[in-house]
CSV table of C-alpha atoms in Angstrom, one decimal:
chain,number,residue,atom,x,y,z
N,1,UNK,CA,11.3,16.6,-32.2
N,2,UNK,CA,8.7,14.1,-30.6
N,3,UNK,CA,9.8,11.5,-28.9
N,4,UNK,CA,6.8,8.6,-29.5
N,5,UNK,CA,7.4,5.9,-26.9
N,6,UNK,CA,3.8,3.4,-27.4
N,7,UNK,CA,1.8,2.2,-30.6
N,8,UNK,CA,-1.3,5.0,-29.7
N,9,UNK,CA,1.5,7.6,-29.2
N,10,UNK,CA,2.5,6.9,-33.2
N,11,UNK,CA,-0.7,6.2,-34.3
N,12,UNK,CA,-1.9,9.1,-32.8
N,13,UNK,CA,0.9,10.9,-34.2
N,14,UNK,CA,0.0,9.7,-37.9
N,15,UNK,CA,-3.4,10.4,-37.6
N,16,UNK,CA,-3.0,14.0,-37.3
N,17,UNK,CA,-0.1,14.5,-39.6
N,18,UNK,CA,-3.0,12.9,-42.3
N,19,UNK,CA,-6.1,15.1,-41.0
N,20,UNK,CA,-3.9,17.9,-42.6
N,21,UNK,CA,-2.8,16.3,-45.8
N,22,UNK,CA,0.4,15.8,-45.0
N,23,UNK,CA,2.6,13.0,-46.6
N,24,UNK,CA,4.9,11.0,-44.1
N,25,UNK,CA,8.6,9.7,-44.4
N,26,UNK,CA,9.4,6.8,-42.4
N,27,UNK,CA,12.9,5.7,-42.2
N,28,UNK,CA,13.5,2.7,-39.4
N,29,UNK,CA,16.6,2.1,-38.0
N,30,UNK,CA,17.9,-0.1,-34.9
N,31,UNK,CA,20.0,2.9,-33.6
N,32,UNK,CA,24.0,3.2,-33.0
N,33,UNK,CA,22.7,6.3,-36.0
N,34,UNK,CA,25.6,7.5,-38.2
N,35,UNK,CA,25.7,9.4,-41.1
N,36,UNK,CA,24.5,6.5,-43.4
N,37,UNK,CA,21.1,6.7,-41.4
N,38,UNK,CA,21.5,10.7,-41.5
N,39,UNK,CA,21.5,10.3,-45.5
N,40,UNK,CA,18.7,8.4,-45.2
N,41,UNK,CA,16.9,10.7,-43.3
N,42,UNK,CA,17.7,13.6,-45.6
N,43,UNK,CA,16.1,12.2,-48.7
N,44,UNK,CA,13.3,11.4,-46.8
N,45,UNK,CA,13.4,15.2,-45.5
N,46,UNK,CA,13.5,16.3,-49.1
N,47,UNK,CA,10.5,14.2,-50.5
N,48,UNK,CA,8.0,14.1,-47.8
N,49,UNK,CA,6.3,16.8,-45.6
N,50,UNK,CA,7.1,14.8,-42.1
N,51,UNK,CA,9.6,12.2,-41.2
N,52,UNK,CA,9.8,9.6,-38.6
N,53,UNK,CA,12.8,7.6,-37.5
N,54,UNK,CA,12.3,4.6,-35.6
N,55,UNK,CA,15.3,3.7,-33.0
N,56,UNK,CA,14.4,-0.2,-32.5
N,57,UNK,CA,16.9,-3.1,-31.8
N,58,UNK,CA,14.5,-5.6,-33.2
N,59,UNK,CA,14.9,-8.9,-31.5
N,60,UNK,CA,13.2,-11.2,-34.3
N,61,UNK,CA,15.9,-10.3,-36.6
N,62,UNK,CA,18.5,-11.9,-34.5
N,63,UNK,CA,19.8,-15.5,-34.3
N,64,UNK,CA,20.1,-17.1,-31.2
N,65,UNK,CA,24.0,-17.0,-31.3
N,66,UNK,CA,24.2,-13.2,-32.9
N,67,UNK,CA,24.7,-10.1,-30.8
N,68,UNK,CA,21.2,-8.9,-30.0
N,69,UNK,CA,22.5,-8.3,-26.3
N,70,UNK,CA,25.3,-6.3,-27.1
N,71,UNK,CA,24.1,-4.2,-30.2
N,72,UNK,CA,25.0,-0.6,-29.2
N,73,UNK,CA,22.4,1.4,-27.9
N,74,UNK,CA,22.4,5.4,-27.2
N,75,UNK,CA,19.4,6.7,-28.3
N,76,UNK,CA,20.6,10.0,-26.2
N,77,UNK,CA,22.9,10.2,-29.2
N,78,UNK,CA,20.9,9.2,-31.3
N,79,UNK,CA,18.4,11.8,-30.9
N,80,UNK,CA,20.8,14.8,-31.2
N,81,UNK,CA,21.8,13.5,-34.7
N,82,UNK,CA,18.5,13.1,-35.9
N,83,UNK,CA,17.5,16.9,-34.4
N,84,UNK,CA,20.6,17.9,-36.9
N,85,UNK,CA,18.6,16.8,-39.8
N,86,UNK,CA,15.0,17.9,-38.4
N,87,UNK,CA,13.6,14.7,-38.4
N,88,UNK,CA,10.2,15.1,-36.8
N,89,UNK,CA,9.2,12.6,-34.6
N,90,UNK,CA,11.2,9.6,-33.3
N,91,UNK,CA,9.3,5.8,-32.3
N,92,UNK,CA,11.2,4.4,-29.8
N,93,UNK,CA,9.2,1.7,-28.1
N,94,UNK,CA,10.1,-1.5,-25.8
N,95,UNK,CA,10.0,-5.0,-27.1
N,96,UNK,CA,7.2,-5.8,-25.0
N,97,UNK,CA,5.0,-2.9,-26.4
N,98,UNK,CA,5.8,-4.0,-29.8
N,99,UNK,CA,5.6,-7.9,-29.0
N,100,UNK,CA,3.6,-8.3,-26.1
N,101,UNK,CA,2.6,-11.0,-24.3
N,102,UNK,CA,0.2,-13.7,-26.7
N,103,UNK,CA,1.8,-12.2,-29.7
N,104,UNK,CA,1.7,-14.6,-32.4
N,105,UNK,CA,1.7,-13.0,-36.2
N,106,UNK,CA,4.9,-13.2,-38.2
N,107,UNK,CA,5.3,-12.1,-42.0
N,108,UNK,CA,7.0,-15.1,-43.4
N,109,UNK,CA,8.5,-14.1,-47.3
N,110,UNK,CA,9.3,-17.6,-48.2
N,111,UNK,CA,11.0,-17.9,-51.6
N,112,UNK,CA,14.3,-17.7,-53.4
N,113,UNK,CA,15.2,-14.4,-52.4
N,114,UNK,CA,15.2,-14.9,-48.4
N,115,UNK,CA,17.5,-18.0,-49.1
N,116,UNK,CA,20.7,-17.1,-50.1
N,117,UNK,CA,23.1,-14.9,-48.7
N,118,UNK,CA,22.2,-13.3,-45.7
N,119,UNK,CA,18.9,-15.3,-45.1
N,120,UNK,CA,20.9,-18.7,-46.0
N,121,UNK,CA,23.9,-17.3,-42.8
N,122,UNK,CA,20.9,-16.1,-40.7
N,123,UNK,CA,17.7,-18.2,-40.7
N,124,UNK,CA,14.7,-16.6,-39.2
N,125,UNK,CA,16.3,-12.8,-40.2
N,126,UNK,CA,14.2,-11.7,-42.6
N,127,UNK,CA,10.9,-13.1,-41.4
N,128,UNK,CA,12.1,-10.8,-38.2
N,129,UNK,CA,12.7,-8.1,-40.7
N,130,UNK,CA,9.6,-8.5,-42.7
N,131,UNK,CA,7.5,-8.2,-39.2
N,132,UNK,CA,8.7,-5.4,-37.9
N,133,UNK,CA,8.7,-3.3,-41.2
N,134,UNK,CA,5.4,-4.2,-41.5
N,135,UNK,CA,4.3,-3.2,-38.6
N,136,UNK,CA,6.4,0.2,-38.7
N,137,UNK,CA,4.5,0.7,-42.1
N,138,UNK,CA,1.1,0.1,-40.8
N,139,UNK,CA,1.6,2.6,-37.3
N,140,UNK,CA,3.4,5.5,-39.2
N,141,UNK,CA,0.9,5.4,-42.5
N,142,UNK,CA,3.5,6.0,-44.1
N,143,UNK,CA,4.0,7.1,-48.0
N,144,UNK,CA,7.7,6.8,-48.3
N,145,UNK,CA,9.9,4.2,-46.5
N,146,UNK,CA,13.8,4.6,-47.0
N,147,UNK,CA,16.7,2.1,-46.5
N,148,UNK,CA,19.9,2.0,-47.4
N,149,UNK,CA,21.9,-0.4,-50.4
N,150,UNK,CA,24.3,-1.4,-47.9
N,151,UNK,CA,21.0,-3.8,-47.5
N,152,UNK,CA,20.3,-4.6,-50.9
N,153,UNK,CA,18.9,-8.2,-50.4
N,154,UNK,CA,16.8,-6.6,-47.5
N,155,UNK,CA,15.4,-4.0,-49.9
N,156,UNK,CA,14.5,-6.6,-52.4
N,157,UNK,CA,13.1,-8.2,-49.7
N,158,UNK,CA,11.0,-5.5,-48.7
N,159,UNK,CA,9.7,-4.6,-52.1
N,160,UNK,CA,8.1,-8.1,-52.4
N,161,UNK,CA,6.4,-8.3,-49.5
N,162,UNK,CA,5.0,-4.7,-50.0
N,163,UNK,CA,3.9,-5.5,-53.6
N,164,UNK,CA,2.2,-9.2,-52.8
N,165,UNK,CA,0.3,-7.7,-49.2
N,166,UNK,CA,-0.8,-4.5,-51.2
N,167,UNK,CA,0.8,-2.3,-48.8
N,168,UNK,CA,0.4,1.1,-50.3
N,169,UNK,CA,3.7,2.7,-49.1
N,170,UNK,CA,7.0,3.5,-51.7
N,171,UNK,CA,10.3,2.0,-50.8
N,172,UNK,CA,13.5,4.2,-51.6
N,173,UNK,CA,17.1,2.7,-51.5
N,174,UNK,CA,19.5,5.0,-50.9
N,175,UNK,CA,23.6,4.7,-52.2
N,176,UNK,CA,25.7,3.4,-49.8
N,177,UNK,CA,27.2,6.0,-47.4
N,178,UNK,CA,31.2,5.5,-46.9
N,179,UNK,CA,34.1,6.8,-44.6
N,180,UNK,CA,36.6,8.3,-46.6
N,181,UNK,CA,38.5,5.2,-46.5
N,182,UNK,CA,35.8,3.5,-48.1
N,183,UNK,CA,34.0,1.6,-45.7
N,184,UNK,CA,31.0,1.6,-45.5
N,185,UNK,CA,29.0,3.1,-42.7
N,186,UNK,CA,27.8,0.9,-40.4
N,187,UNK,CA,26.5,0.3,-36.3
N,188,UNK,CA,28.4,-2.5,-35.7
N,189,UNK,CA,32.1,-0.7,-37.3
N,190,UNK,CA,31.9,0.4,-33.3
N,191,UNK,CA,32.7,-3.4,-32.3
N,192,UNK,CA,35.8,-2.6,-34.1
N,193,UNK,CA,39.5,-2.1,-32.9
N,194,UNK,CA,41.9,0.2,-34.9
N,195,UNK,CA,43.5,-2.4,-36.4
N,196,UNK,CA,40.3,-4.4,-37.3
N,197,UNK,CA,38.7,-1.2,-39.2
N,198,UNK,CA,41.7,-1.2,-40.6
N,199,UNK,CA,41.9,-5.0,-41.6
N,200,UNK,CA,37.6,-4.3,-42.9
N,201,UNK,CA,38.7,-1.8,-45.7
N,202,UNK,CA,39.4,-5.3,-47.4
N,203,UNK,CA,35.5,-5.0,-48.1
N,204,UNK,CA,35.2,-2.2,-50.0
N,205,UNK,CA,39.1,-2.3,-51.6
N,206,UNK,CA,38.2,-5.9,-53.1
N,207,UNK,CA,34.8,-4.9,-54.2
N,208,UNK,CA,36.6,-1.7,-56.0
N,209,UNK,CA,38.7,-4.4,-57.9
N,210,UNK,CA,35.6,-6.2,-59.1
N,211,UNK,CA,34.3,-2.8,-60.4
N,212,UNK,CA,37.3,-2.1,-62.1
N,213,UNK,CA,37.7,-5.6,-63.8
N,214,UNK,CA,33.9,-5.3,-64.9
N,215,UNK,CA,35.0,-1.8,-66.3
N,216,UNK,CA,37.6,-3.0,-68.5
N,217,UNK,CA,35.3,-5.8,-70.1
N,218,UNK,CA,35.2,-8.9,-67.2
N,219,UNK,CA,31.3,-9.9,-67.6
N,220,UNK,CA,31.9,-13.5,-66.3
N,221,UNK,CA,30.6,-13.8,-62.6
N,222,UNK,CA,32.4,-16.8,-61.5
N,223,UNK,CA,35.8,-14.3,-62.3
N,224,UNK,CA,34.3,-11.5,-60.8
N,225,UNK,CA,33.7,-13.3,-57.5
N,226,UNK,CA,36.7,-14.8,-57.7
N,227,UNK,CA,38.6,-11.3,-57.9
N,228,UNK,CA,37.2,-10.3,-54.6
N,229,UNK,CA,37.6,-13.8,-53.0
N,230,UNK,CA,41.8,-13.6,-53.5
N,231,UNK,CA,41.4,-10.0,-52.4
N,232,UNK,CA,40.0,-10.7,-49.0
N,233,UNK,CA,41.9,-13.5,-48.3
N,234,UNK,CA,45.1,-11.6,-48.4
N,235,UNK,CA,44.0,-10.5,-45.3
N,236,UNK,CA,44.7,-12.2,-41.9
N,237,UNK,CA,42.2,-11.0,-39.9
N,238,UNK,CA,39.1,-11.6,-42.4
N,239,UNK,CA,37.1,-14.9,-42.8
N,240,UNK,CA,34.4,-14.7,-46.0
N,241,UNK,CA,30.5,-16.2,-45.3
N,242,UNK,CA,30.1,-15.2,-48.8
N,243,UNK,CA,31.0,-13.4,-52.1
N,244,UNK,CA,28.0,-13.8,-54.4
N,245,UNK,CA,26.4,-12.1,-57.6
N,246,UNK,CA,22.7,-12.1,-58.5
N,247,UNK,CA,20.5,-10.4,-60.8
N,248,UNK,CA,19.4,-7.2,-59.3
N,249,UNK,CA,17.0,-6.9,-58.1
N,250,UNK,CA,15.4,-9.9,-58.7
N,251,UNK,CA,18.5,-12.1,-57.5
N,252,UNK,CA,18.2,-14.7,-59.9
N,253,UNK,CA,21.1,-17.0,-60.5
N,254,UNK,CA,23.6,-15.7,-63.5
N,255,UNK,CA,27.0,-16.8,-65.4
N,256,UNK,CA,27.1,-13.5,-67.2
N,257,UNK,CA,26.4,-9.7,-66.2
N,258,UNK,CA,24.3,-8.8,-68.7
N,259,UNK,CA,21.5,-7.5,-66.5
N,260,UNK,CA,22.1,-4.8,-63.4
N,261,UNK,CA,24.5,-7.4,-61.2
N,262,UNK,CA,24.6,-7.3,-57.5
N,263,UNK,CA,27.8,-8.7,-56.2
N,264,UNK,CA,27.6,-8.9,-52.2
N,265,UNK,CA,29.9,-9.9,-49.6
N,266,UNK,CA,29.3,-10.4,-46.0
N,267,UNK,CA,33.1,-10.8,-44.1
N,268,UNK,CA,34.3,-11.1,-40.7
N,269,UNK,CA,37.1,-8.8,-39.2
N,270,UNK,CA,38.0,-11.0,-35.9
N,271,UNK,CA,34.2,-11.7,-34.1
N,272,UNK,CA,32.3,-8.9,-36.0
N,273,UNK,CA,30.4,-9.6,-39.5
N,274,UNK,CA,30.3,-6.7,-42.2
N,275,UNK,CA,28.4,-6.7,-45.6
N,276,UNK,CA,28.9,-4.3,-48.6
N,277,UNK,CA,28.0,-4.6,-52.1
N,278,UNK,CA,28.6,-2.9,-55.3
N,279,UNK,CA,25.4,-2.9,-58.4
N,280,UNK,CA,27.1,-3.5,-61.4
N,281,UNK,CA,25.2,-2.4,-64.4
N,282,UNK,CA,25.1,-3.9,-67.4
């Protein structure tokens, strides 16, 4: 596997994968890799001819108050796992080589669907998001880009900017990959204690309940989000930003599921903020 460390190392890179016809996966991560980004890079694996991981802790994505400093970082690590799944080449630059000094150019998507849930708790995230991706599109050329449903808002996010900037790349979302206890994957289950990943399975148990009520004929979202509110606060240790249902994937507003429905939480176990999700469809 090649490690690629500046921009003309992955351009470089790209440019000869292409002068032999060869179509590139790119699947960017911030690192801390577990088996959620390891499924990510397998369906990559199995539709493209070359993949490349990125392992950048991207600091436009982060607030001011959120945990940029302590995000985990172990790219040793990190690059064993993705050797276990043959990933080809891995972009791990600096901050400074992808912002440098005078940098100045941010991809702003400014509309309804960076304004609720996650963008509403974290201003400035997804124009963070939106700039890096971009720019990870543009270096790898690549054909494929893959990210995970854990980030559904994210890939909706994504989608639009690649379809109004003409960006000729595919995005894939991939299911949601879970512990057996059902949480789902995720860097920052590390900041975890015992009894806090414990106390998270809330998440995914109240989110099961919602399925299950949907199953047996509950279309009305306000009940829906309700379920999974009284489910998470039976537990002590969690605080809800938000239990919401949109529309998927154009997260419109709706009363009723009777369109593909995603309901999303994003909880705090003690100091560390998780998000899951469940597509209900209609």
């Amino acid at each position: 596997m090649k490690i690629l460390t500046t921009i003309q190392d992955i351009k470089k890179y790209a440019a000869d994968c292409k002068a032999q016809g060869k179509t590139i996966g790119l699947v960017p991560t911030m690192g801390a890799l577990h088996e959620g980004h390891l499924t990510l890079m397998r369906a990559a694996r199995e539709k493209c001819d070359i993949v490349i991981a990125s392992v950048f802790v991207n600091p436009t994505q982060f607030g001011p108050n959120e945990d940029y400093d302590a995000y985990p970082r172990q790219f040793t690590a990190d690059c064993e796992k993705l050797e276990s799944v043959n990933v080809d080449a891995v972009f791990h630059p600096e901050p400074s080589e992808m912002y440098p000094e005078g940098y100045c150019t941010y991809v702003n998507v400014d509309g309804d669907i960076t304004h609720k849930l996650c963008g509403a708790q974290r201003p400035g995230h997804f124009r963070g998001v939106a700039t890096v991706v971009t720019k990870l599109i543009n270096l790898a050329r690549a054909d494929e880009a893959f990210f995970g449903q854990k980030d559904a808002q994210q890939v909706t996010v994504i989608r639009r900017f690649v379809e109004d900037l003409n960006i000729n790349v595919h995005i894939n979302m991939v299911p949601i990959a879970r512990e057996e206890s059902g949480l789902a994957r995720s860097s920052r289950n590390t900041y975890l204690s015992a009894e806090e990943k414990e106390a998270a399975l809330v998440l995914s148990r109240s989110l099961k309940e919602a399925k299950t009520a949907f199953a047996q004929g509950e279309t009305k979202v306000a009940a829906l989000e309700n379920i999974v509110k009284d489910e998470i606060s039976k537990e002590p240790m969690a605080s809800i930003d938000y239990v919401k249902a949109y529309a998927y994937p154009s997260l419109k507003p709706l009363t009723e599921v009777n369109e593909d429905t995603l309901l999303a939480i994003a909880v705090k176990i003690g100091k560390t903020r998780l998000i899951d999700n469940v597509i209900l469809s209609a």
